[in-house]
Amino acid sequence: MSRPLRPPFTEESAIEKVRLAEDGWNSRDPAKVALAYTTDTRWRNRAEFVTSREEAQAFLTRKWNRELDYRLIKELWAFTGNRIAVRYAYEYRDDSGQWFRAYGNENWEFAEDGLMRARHASINEHPIREEDRKFRWPLGRRPDDHRGLSHFGF
């Protein structure tokens, strides 16, 4: 594992931290993504509460087993010291082929070593038609030349 960016964050390092998180989640690799969190990480994600890295990995495994063809864009909202706030949107389909777009905000808190200690997420989603999808890059990392979240007005 490479050395994570550490707090206190500058605007540049906060933007980089957000993009690294986006890239990780777009990999849909729960074991790899879970390594970005402290062993005692605490999450609130909708009605689910996570209290360890192992629970985070299990959560992500369940998530990406049901949220198929997942594509995510995150954008920095604010930062200070060891905290970053982001907004995001993602698209996925379920196993019946119905597409969804989810919108949300996250508040992150980092330990001194740069691993995420806390993640508080608020998310809303709605069904969309396949032809209304906006995130159509090949699965995996969003290309550098793909438009960001603000472009779409989400």
PDB file of C-alpha atoms in Angstrom:
ATOM      1  CA  MET A   1       0.000   0.000   0.000  1.00  0.00           C
ATOM      2  CA  SER A   2       1.342   3.420  -0.881  1.00  0.00           C
ATOM      3  CA  ARG A   3       1.591   6.079   1.807  1.00  0.00           C
ATOM      4  CA  PRO A   4      -1.698   7.996   2.069  1.00  0.00           C
ATOM      5  CA  LEU A   5      -1.936  11.777   1.960  1.00  0.00           C
ATOM      6  CA  ARG A   6      -1.882  13.051   5.535  1.00  0.00           C
ATOM      7  CA  PRO A   7      -3.624  15.923   7.279  1.00  0.00           C
ATOM      8  CA  PRO A   8      -3.619  18.827   7.630  1.00  0.00           C
ATOM      9  CA  PHE A   9      -4.954  19.145   4.096  1.00  0.00           C
ATOM     10  CA  THR A  10      -4.336  21.935   1.637  1.00  0.00           C
ATOM     11  CA  GLU A  11      -6.810  22.573  -1.164  1.00  0.00           C
ATOM     12  CA  GLU A  12      -4.527  20.661  -3.539  1.00  0.00           C
ATOM     13  CA  SER A  13      -4.080  17.656  -1.230  1.00  0.00           C
ATOM     14  CA  ALA A  14      -7.814  17.593  -0.364  1.00  0.00           C
ATOM     15  CA  ILE A  15      -8.704  17.510  -4.079  1.00  0.00           C
ATOM     16  CA  GLU A  16      -6.167  14.699  -4.586  1.00  0.00           C
ATOM     17  CA  LYS A  17      -7.560  12.772  -1.587  1.00  0.00           C
ATOM     18  CA  VAL A  18     -11.091  13.035  -3.021  1.00  0.00           C
ATOM     19  CA  ARG A  19      -9.954  11.793  -6.445  1.00  0.00           C
ATOM     20  CA  LEU A  20      -8.061   8.885  -4.881  1.00  0.00           C
ATOM     21  CA  ALA A  21     -11.206   7.913  -2.964  1.00  0.00           C
ATOM     22  CA  GLU A  22     -13.273   8.132  -6.158  1.00  0.00           C
ATOM     23  CA  ASP A  23     -10.747   5.989  -8.015  1.00  0.00           C
ATOM     24  CA  GLY A  24     -10.771   3.406  -5.246  1.00  0.00           C
ATOM     25  CA  TRP A  25     -14.547   3.120  -5.120  1.00  0.00           C
ATOM     26  CA  ASN A  26     -14.718   2.930  -8.940  1.00  0.00           C
ATOM     27  CA  SER A  27     -12.369  -0.078  -8.752  1.00  0.00           C
ATOM     28  CA  ARG A  28     -15.149  -1.921  -6.867  1.00  0.00           C
ATOM     29  CA  ASP A  29     -12.445  -3.890  -5.021  1.00  0.00           C
ATOM     30  CA  PRO A  30     -13.662  -4.104  -1.398  1.00  0.00           C
ATOM     31  CA  ALA A  31     -10.392  -5.489  -0.001  1.00  0.00           C
ATOM     32  CA  LYS A  32      -8.325  -2.741  -1.616  1.00  0.00           C
ATOM     33  CA  VAL A  33     -10.753   0.063  -0.738  1.00  0.00           C
ATOM     34  CA  ALA A  34     -11.012  -1.065   2.897  1.00  0.00           C
ATOM     35  CA  LEU A  35      -7.269  -0.457   3.339  1.00  0.00           C
ATOM     36  CA  ALA A  36      -7.924   3.314   3.124  1.00  0.00           C
ATOM     37  CA  TYR A  37      -9.758   3.155   6.486  1.00  0.00           C
ATOM     38  CA  THR A  38      -8.461   2.769  10.040  1.00  0.00           C
ATOM     39  CA  THR A  39      -8.974  -0.624  11.662  1.00  0.00           C
ATOM     40  CA  ASP A  40     -11.550   0.999  13.975  1.00  0.00           C
ATOM     41  CA  THR A  41     -13.200   3.189  11.332  1.00  0.00           C
ATOM     42  CA  ARG A  42     -16.752   4.357  12.037  1.00  0.00           C
ATOM     43  CA  TRP A  43     -19.309   4.892   9.268  1.00  0.00           C
ATOM     44  CA  ARG A  44     -22.894   5.940   8.977  1.00  0.00           C
ATOM     45  CA  ASN A  45     -24.258   5.008   5.562  1.00  0.00           C
ATOM     46  CA  ARG A  46     -28.038   5.409   5.308  1.00  0.00           C
ATOM     47  CA  ALA A  47     -29.369   3.144   8.079  1.00  0.00           C
ATOM     48  CA  GLU A  48     -26.211   1.031   8.329  1.00  0.00           C
ATOM     49  CA  PHE A  49     -23.448   1.595  10.856  1.00  0.00           C
ATOM     50  CA  VAL A  50     -19.928   0.234  10.363  1.00  0.00           C
ATOM     51  CA  THR A  51     -17.414   0.059  13.215  1.00  0.00           C
ATOM     52  CA  SER A  52     -14.290  -1.587  11.760  1.00  0.00           C
ATOM     53  CA  ARG A  53     -12.271  -2.065   8.589  1.00  0.00           C
ATOM     54  CA  GLU A  54     -13.596  -5.630   8.336  1.00  0.00           C
ATOM     55  CA  GLU A  55     -17.196  -4.397   8.510  1.00  0.00           C
ATOM     56  CA  ALA A  56     -16.376  -1.741   5.886  1.00  0.00           C
ATOM     57  CA  GLN A  57     -15.049  -4.431   3.546  1.00  0.00           C
ATOM     58  CA  ALA A  58     -18.171  -6.578   4.109  1.00  0.00           C
ATOM     59  CA  PHE A  59     -20.395  -3.538   3.492  1.00  0.00           C
ATOM     60  CA  LEU A  60     -18.592  -2.739   0.213  1.00  0.00           C
ATOM     61  CA  THR A  61     -18.809  -6.373  -0.918  1.00  0.00           C
ATOM     62  CA  ARG A  62     -22.593  -6.367  -0.390  1.00  0.00           C
ATOM     63  CA  LYS A  63     -22.913  -2.951  -2.039  1.00  0.00           C
ATOM     64  CA  TRP A  64     -21.091  -3.853  -5.246  1.00  0.00           C
ATOM     65  CA  ASN A  65     -22.745  -7.272  -5.470  1.00  0.00           C
ATOM     66  CA  ARG A  66     -26.111  -5.525  -5.818  1.00  0.00           C
ATOM     67  CA  GLU A  67     -25.094  -2.190  -7.419  1.00  0.00           C
ATOM     68  CA  LEU A  68     -23.918  -3.407 -10.819  1.00  0.00           C
ATOM     69  CA  ASP A  69     -21.963  -1.363 -13.388  1.00  0.00           C
ATOM     70  CA  TYR A  70     -21.265   1.198 -10.655  1.00  0.00           C
ATOM     71  CA  ARG A  71     -19.723   4.537 -11.728  1.00  0.00           C
ATOM     72  CA  LEU A  72     -19.056   7.367  -9.278  1.00  0.00           C
ATOM     73  CA  ILE A  73     -17.943  11.007  -9.383  1.00  0.00           C
ATOM     74  CA  LYS A  74     -16.879  12.791  -6.171  1.00  0.00           C
ATOM     75  CA  GLU A  75     -16.169  16.498  -5.766  1.00  0.00           C
ATOM     76  CA  LEU A  76     -14.539  18.431  -2.941  1.00  0.00           C
ATOM     77  CA  TRP A  77     -17.011  20.628  -1.070  1.00  0.00           C
ATOM     78  CA  ALA A  78     -14.910  21.887   1.864  1.00  0.00           C
ATOM     79  CA  PHE A  79     -11.904  20.968   3.991  1.00  0.00           C
ATOM     80  CA  THR A  80     -10.108  21.966   7.166  1.00  0.00           C
ATOM     81  CA  GLY A  81      -7.353  20.320   9.154  1.00  0.00           C
ATOM     82  CA  ASN A  82      -8.090  16.586   9.150  1.00  0.00           C
ATOM     83  CA  ARG A  83     -11.628  16.824   7.712  1.00  0.00           C
ATOM     84  CA  ILE A  84     -12.965  16.811   4.164  1.00  0.00           C
ATOM     85  CA  ALA A  85     -16.558  17.219   2.964  1.00  0.00           C
ATOM     86  CA  VAL A  86     -17.517  15.899  -0.462  1.00  0.00           C
ATOM     87  CA  ARG A  87     -20.585  15.697  -2.631  1.00  0.00           C
ATOM     88  CA  TYR A  88     -21.035  12.942  -5.148  1.00  0.00           C
ATOM     89  CA  ALA A  89     -23.279  11.170  -7.579  1.00  0.00           C
ATOM     90  CA  TYR A  90     -23.162   7.622  -8.866  1.00  0.00           C
ATOM     91  CA  GLU A  91     -25.076   5.450 -11.288  1.00  0.00           C
ATOM     92  CA  TYR A  92     -25.684   1.718 -11.182  1.00  0.00           C
ATOM     93  CA  ARG A  93     -28.177  -0.895 -12.255  1.00  0.00           C
ATOM     94  CA  ASP A  94     -29.771  -3.675 -10.272  1.00  0.00           C
ATOM     95  CA  ASP A  95     -29.968  -7.308 -11.350  1.00  0.00           C
ATOM     96  CA  SER A  96     -33.282  -6.670 -13.131  1.00  0.00           C
ATOM     97  CA  GLY A  97     -31.621  -4.030 -15.360  1.00  0.00           C
ATOM     98  CA  GLN A  98     -33.198  -0.960 -13.696  1.00  0.00           C
ATOM     99  CA  TRP A  99     -30.764   1.968 -13.579  1.00  0.00           C
ATOM    100  CA  PHE A 100     -30.491   4.362 -10.626  1.00  0.00           C
ATOM    101  CA  ARG A 101     -28.705   7.615  -9.894  1.00  0.00           C
ATOM    102  CA  ALA A 102     -27.739   8.363  -6.313  1.00  0.00           C
ATOM    103  CA  TYR A 103     -26.707  11.752  -4.925  1.00  0.00           C
ATOM    104  CA  GLY A 104     -25.017  12.352  -1.639  1.00  0.00           C
ATOM    105  CA  ASN A 105     -22.753  14.166   0.736  1.00  0.00           C
ATOM    106  CA  GLU A 106     -20.045  12.714   2.916  1.00  0.00           C
ATOM    107  CA  ASN A 107     -18.121  14.097   5.850  1.00  0.00           C
ATOM    108  CA  TRP A 108     -14.731  12.470   6.376  1.00  0.00           C
ATOM    109  CA  GLU A 109     -12.332  12.605   9.314  1.00  0.00           C
ATOM    110  CA  PHE A 110      -8.770  11.313   9.014  1.00  0.00           C
ATOM    111  CA  ALA A 111      -6.265   9.949  11.495  1.00  0.00           C
ATOM    112  CA  GLU A 112      -2.737  11.377  11.592  1.00  0.00           C
ATOM    113  CA  ASP A 113      -1.514   8.568   9.296  1.00  0.00           C
ATOM    114  CA  GLY A 114      -3.968   9.674   6.567  1.00  0.00           C
ATOM    115  CA  LEU A 115      -6.386   6.744   6.923  1.00  0.00           C
ATOM    116  CA  MET A 116     -10.068   7.609   7.203  1.00  0.00           C
ATOM    117  CA  ARG A 117     -11.294   7.330  10.773  1.00  0.00           C
ATOM    118  CA  ALA A 118     -14.923   8.384  10.221  1.00  0.00           C
ATOM    119  CA  ARG A 119     -17.303   8.560   7.248  1.00  0.00           C
ATOM    120  CA  HIS A 120     -20.804  10.008   7.540  1.00  0.00           C
ATOM    121  CA  ALA A 121     -22.866   9.643   4.356  1.00  0.00           C
ATOM    122  CA  SER A 122     -26.268  10.999   3.382  1.00  0.00           C
ATOM    123  CA  ILE A 123     -27.659   9.558   0.153  1.00  0.00           C
ATOM    124  CA  ASN A 124     -30.777   9.893  -1.989  1.00  0.00           C
ATOM    125  CA  GLU A 125     -31.462   7.933  -5.155  1.00  0.00           C
ATOM    126  CA  HIS A 126     -34.055   7.515  -7.833  1.00  0.00           C
ATOM    127  CA  PRO A 127     -34.616   5.268 -10.837  1.00  0.00           C
ATOM    128  CA  ILE A 128     -33.504   6.547 -14.236  1.00  0.00           C
ATOM    129  CA  ARG A 129     -33.906   5.269 -17.775  1.00  0.00           C
ATOM    130  CA  GLU A 130     -30.831   3.737 -19.379  1.00  0.00           C
ATOM    131  CA  GLU A 131     -30.841   6.489 -22.017  1.00  0.00           C
ATOM    132  CA  ASP A 132     -30.689   9.139 -19.235  1.00  0.00           C
ATOM    133  CA  ARG A 133     -27.407   7.855 -17.829  1.00  0.00           C
ATOM    134  CA  LYS A 134     -24.578  10.419 -17.741  1.00  0.00           C
ATOM    135  CA  PHE A 135     -21.655   8.287 -16.527  1.00  0.00           C
ATOM    136  CA  ARG A 136     -20.773   6.082 -19.488  1.00  0.00           C
ATOM    137  CA  TRP A 137     -17.017   5.602 -19.318  1.00  0.00           C
ATOM    138  CA  PRO A 138     -15.691   2.014 -19.294  1.00  0.00           C
ATOM    139  CA  LEU A 139     -15.889   0.408 -15.853  1.00  0.00           C
ATOM    140  CA  GLY A 140     -13.057   1.465 -13.562  1.00  0.00           C
ATOM    141  CA  ARG A 141     -11.349   4.806 -13.057  1.00  0.00           C
ATOM    142  CA  ARG A 142     -13.116   7.859 -14.506  1.00  0.00           C
ATOM    143  CA  PRO A 143     -10.973   9.188 -17.385  1.00  0.00           C
ATOM    144  CA  ASP A 144      -9.156  12.446 -16.650  1.00  0.00           C
ATOM    145  CA  ASP A 145     -10.914  14.161 -19.556  1.00  0.00           C
ATOM    146  CA  HIS A 146     -14.406  13.140 -18.390  1.00  0.00           C
ATOM    147  CA  ARG A 147     -16.479  16.023 -17.039  1.00  0.00           C
ATOM    148  CA  GLY A 148     -16.814  16.400 -13.288  1.00  0.00           C
ATOM    149  CA  LEU A 149     -19.863  16.549 -11.096  1.00  0.00           C
ATOM    150  CA  SER A 150     -20.483  20.309 -11.367  1.00  0.00           C
ATOM    151  CA  HIS A 151     -20.819  20.039 -15.150  1.00  0.00           C
ATOM    152  CA  PHE A 152     -23.951  17.908 -14.775  1.00  0.00           C
ATOM    153  CA  GLY A 153     -25.604  20.243 -12.274  1.00  0.00           C
ATOM    154  CA  PHE A 154     -26.175  17.442  -9.779  1.00  0.00           C
TER     155      PHE A 154
END
